[in-house]
Structure formats: C-alpha cells, structure tokens
Tab-separated table of C-alpha atoms and ligand atoms in Angstrom:
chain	number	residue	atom	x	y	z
A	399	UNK	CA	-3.721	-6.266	-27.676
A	400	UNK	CA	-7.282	-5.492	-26.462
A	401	UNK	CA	-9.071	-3.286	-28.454
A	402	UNK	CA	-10.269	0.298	-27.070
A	403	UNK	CA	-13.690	0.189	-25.323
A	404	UNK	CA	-15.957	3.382	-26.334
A	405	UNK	CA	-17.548	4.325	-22.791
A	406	UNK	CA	-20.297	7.083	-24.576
A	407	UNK	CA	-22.015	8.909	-22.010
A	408	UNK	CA	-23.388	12.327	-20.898
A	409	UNK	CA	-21.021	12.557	-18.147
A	410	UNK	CA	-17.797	11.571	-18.948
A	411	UNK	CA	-16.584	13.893	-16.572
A	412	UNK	CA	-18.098	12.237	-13.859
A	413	UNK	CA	-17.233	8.817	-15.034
A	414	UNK	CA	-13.782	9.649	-15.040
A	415	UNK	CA	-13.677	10.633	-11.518
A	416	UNK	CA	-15.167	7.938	-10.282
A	417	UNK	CA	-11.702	5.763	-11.810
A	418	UNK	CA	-9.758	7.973	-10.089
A	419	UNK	CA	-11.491	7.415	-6.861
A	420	UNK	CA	-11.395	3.917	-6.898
A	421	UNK	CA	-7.735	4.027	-7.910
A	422	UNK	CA	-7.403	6.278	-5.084
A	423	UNK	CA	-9.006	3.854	-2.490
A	424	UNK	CA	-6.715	1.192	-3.895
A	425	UNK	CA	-3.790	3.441	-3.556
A	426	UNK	CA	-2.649	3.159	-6.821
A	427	UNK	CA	0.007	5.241	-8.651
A	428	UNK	CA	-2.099	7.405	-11.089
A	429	UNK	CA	-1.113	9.569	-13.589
A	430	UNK	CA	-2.465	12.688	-14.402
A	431	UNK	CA	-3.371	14.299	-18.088
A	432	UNK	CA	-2.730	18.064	-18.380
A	433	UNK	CA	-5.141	20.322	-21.134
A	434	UNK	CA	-8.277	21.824	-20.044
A	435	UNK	CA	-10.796	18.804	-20.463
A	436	UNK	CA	-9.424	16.708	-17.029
A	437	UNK	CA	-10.227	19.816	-14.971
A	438	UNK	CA	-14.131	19.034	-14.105
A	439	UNK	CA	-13.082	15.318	-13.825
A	440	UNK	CA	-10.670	16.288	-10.922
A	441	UNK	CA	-13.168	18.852	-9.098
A	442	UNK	CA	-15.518	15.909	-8.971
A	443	UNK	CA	-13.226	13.379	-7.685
A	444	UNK	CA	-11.705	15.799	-4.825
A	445	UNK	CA	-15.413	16.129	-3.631
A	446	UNK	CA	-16.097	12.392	-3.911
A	447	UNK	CA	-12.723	11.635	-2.140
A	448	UNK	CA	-11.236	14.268	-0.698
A	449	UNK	CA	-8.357	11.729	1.167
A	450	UNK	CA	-6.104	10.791	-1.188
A	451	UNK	CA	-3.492	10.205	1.402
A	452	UNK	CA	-2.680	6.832	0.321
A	453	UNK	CA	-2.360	7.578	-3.945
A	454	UNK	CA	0.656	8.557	-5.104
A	455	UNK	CA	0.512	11.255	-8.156
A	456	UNK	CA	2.501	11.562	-11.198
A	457	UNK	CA	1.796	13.922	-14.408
A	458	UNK	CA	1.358	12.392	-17.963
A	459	UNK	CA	3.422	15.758	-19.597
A	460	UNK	CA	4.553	19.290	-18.018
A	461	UNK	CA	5.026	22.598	-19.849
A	462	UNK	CA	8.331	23.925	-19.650
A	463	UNK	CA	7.078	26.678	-16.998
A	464	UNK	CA	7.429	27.390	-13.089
A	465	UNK	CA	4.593	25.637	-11.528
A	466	UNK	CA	2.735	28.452	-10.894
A	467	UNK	CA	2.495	29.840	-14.517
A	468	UNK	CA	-0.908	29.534	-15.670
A	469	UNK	CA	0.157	27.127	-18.926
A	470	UNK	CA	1.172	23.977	-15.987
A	471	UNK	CA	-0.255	21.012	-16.047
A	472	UNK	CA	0.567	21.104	-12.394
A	473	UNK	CA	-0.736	24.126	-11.560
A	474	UNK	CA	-4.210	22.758	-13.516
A	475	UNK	CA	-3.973	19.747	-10.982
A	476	UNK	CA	-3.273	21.906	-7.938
A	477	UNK	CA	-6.138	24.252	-8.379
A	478	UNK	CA	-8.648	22.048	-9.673
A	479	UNK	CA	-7.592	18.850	-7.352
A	480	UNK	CA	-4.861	19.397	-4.724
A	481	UNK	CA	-6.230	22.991	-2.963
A	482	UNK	CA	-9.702	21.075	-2.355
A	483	UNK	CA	-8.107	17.702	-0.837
A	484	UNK	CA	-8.163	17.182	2.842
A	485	UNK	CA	-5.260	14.544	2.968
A	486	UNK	CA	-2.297	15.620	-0.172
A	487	UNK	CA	-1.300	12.081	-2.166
A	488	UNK	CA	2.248	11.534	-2.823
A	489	UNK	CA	2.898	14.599	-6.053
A	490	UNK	CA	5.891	13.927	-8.118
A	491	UNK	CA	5.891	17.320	-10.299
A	492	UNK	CA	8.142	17.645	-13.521
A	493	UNK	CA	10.305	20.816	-12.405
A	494	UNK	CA	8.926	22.348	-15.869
A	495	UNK	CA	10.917	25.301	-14.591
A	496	UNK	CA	14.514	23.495	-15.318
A	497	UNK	CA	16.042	22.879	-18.714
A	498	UNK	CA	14.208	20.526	-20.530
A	499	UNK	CA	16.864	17.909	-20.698
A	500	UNK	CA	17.892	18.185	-17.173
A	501	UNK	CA	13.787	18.211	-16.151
A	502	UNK	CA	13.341	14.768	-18.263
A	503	UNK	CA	16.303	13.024	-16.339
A	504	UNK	CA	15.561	14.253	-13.035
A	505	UNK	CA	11.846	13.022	-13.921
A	506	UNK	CA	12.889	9.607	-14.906
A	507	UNK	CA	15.438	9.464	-11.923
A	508	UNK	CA	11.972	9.750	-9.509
A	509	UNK	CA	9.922	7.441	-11.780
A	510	UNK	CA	12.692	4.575	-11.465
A	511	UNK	CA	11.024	1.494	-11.935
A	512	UNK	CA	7.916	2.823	-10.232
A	513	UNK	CA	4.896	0.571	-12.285
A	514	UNK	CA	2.270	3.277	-12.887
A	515	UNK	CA	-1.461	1.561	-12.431
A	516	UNK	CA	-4.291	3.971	-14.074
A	517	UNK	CA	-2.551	6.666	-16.711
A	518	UNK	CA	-5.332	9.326	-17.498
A	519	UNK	CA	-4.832	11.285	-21.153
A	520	UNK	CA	-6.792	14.163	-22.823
A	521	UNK	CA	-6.553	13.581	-27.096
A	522	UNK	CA	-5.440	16.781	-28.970
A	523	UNK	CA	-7.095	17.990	-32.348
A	524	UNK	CA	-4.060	16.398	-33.944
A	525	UNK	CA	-4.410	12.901	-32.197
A	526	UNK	CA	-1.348	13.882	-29.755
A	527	UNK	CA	-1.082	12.308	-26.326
A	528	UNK	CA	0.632	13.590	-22.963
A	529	UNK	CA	3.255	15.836	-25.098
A	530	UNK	CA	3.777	13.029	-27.877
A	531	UNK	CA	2.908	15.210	-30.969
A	532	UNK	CA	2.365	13.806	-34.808
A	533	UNK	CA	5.631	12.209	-36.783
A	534	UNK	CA	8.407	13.756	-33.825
A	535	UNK	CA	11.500	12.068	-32.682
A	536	UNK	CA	10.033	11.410	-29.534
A	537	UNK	CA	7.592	8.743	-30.949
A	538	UNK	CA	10.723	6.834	-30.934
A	539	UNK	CA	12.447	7.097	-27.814
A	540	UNK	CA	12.028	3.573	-26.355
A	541	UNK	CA	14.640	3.313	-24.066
A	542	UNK	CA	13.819	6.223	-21.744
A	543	UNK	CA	10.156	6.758	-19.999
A	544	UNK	CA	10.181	10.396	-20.146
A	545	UNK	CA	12.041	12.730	-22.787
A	546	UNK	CA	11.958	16.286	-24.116
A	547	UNK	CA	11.022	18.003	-27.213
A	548	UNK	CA	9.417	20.868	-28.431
A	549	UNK	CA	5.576	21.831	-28.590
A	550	UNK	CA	3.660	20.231	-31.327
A	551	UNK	CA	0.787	22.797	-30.463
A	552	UNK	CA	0.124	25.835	-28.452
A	553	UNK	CA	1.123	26.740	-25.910
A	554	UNK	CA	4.484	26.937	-27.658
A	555	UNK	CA	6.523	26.018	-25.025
A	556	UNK	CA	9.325	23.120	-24.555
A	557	UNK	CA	7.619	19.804	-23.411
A	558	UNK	CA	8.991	16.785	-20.769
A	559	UNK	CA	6.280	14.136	-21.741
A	560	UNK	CA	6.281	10.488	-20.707
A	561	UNK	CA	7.197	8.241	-23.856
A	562	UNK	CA	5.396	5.502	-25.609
A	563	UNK	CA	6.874	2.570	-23.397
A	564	UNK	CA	6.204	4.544	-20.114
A	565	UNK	CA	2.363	4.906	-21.244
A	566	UNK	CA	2.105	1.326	-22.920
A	567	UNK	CA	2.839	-0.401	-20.036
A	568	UNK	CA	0.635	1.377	-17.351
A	569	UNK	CA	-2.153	-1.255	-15.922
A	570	UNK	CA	-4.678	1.174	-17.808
A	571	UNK	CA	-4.844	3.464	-20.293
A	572	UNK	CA	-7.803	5.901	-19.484
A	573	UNK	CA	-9.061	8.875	-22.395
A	574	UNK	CA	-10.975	11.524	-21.526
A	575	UNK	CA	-12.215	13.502	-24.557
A	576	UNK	CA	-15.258	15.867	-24.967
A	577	UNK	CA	-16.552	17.981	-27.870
A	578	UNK	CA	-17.514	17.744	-31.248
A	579	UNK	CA	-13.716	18.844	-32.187
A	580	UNK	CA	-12.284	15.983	-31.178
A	581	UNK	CA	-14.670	13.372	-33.469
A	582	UNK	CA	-12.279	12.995	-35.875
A	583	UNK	CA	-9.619	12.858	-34.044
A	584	UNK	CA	-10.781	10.175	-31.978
A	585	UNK	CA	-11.706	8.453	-35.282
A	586	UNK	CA	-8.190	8.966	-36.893
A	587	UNK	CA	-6.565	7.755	-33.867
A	588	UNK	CA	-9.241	4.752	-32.066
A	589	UNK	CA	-11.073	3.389	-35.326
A	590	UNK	CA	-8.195	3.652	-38.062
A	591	UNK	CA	-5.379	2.016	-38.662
A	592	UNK	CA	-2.292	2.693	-36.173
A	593	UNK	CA	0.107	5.591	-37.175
A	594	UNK	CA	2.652	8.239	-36.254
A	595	UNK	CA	0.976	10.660	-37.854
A	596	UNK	CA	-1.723	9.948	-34.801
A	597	UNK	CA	0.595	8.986	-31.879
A	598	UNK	CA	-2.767	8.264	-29.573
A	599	UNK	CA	-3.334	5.279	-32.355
A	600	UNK	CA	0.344	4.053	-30.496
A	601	UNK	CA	-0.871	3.806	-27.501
A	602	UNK	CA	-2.949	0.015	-28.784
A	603	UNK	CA	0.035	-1.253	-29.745
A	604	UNK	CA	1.272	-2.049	-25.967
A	605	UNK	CA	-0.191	-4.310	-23.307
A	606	UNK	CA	-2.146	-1.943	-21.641
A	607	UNK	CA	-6.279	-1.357	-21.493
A	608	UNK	CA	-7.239	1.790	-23.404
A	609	UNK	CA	-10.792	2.898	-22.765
A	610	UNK	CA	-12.097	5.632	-24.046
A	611	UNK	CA	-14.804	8.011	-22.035
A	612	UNK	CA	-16.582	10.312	-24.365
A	613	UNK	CA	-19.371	12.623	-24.793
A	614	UNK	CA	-21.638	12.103	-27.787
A	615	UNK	CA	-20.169	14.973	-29.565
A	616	UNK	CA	-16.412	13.453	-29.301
A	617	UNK	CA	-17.661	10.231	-29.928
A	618	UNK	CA	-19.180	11.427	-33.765
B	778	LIG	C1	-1.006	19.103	-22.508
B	778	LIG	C2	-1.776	17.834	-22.349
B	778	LIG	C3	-2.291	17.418	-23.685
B	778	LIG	C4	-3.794	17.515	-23.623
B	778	LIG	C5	-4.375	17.610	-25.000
B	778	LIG	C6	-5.876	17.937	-24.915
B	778	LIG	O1	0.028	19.279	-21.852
B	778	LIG	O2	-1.512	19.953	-23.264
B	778	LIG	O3	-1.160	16.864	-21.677
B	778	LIG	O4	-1.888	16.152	-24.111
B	778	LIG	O5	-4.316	16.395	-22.933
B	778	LIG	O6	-3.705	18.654	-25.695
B	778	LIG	O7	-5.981	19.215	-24.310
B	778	LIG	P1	-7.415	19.823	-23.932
B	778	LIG	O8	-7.963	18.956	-22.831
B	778	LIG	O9	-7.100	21.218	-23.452
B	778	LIG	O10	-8.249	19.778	-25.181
C-alpha cells in the first residue's frame, strides 16, 4: 500500500475544503469526521460550494446522543455545514439516539454496499480514528462496516463508528489534524510501525490513499 503523503501547510483548513468541494462537484459519497478540528474545514467549503445537491453524506462515527445534543457529530455537521448550504446533499445520520446495537445495524442496513469515495478523519491524542479507540474489540470486527462499543475518550458516551474494512476501502483516506498536541500522535500512528495500540497506523494497511493535511505544529 501507498504510503501517507504529509500535505504541511498553514491552512489545512482550507485545503481540506477545497477536497470536499471537488468531491462535491463530482458527486461523490463523502464521509464526514466528527471532533472539533473538521468544523472550520466545513464553514469554508459551504461558502465555496454552497450546492451540494448532487453529494451524498455519510458520518465517519456518531455519539450515542439525539442529534441535537451538543456532543453529535451530526449536529457539528449541521451547524457548521448543512444550515449554510443552499441545496441539502443526500445525509445519512447514525440515529445516535437508538441503542447502540440497533443504531450500528440500522447504519449498515443504509450503507449496503454503497462504495464510499473521499472518507475525511480527525486523529485523537491517542492515535484513535472515527470511534476506533487503542487495543478494543472493535479493531477487529471485519465482517461488519459499522459496529458499536464504548468511548475510548471523552465524551464518555457509547460510540457507532465505521470499522477498519469500511474505512480501508474508501477511494481516499483524507486526515485533518492541527496543533502541536497531536505531533506525536501523528508520529506514533503515520511514521512508526503499524499497531493497535494506534488504530490510525491501521488505516495503511488497506488499499486506500491516506494523506495527511497538517499544520506545522501537528506535523512536529
Ligand atoms: C469523534 C471523532 C473523533 C475525532 C478525534 C479528534 O467522534 O470524536 O470522530 O475521531 O475526529 O477525536 O477530535 P478533535 O478534532 O476534537 O481533536
């Protein structure tokens, strides 16, 4: 598999929405990472495209909350993307406000077989990705796309995360990480040797692009 590609830059923000606007224009199925870091990136690509009539929209990982609790992933995407779009893509939501198991199944029910083109991910302090946290069962669920489990990190809340296949075999794996507390985690996870203990490390192991968009703090 290709190696990662280090995209350092004082802007990643802005580098990362212009992906998702081409993806967008190609009207591609595009997954969206939850966390705090994607938010700029998704202001800037609703004003750069505010159409995305033609994109269908899917979400990396949900908290195990109603929609409109202020720990979704969803409710990060509506505020910071959806509200300012003048044409709504197609929004598959994880029904974080279901039981966990029964939220996973009805996700992958909707996914299906759909093939998901451009997968966006934030990194956590502790290399996790989507809701995939360090040395957890879910690392090796490989016959579903999206499973259950609890929180690895705060908030402490049940997780419905896409699994390792599901990510692996996305056309491309996009990273967006920022700050100085994420160096060595992006280290651990992009420049070491491959681990559970850093699921992000997993994500070279499948056929999928990873590239990595950084500031110069993340980036060490
Ligand atoms: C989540 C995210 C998670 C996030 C990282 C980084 O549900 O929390 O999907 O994987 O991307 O924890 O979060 P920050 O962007 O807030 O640092």
């Amino acid at each position: 598999m290709p190696e990662p590609t280090f995209h350092v830059s004082d802007d990643p923000a802005g580098a990362v929405a212009a992906l998702l606007v081409a993806a967008v224009r190609r009207r591609e199925s595009i997954v969206l990472a939850g966390g705090s870091t994607p938010a700029a990136a998704y202001q800037r690509a609703s004003f750069t495209e505010p159409n995305w009539g033609r994109a269908s929209v899917w979400f990396g990982d949900e908290r195990c909350v109603p929609p409109d609790d202020e720990r979704s992933n969803y409710g990060l995407a509506r505020r910071t993307l959806f509200d300012r779009l003048a044409r709504l893509p197609e929004v598959h939501r994880i029904r974080g406000e279901l039981p966990p198991a029964e939220a996973a199944d009805a996700y992958e029910a909707e996914l299906g077989q759909t093939a998901l083109d451009l997968v966006l991910l934030g990194l956590g302090p502790d290399c996790h990705v989507a809701s995939l946290f360090p040395g957890t069962p879910q690392l090796a669920v490989l016959d579903r796309r999206v499973t259950s489990g609890p929180p690895g990190l705060d908030p402490r809340v049940d997780r419905i995360t896409l699994t390792l296949p599901a990510l692996t075999a996305a056309g491309s794996i996009v990273v967006l990480v920022t700050g100085a507390s994420k160096a060595a985690a992006v280290e651990r996870a992009f420049r070491a040797e491959p681990g559970e203990d850093a699921p992000a490390s997993l994500l070279r192991a499948g056929p999928a692009p990873v590239a990595l968009y950084l500031d110069p703090a993340a980036a060490g």
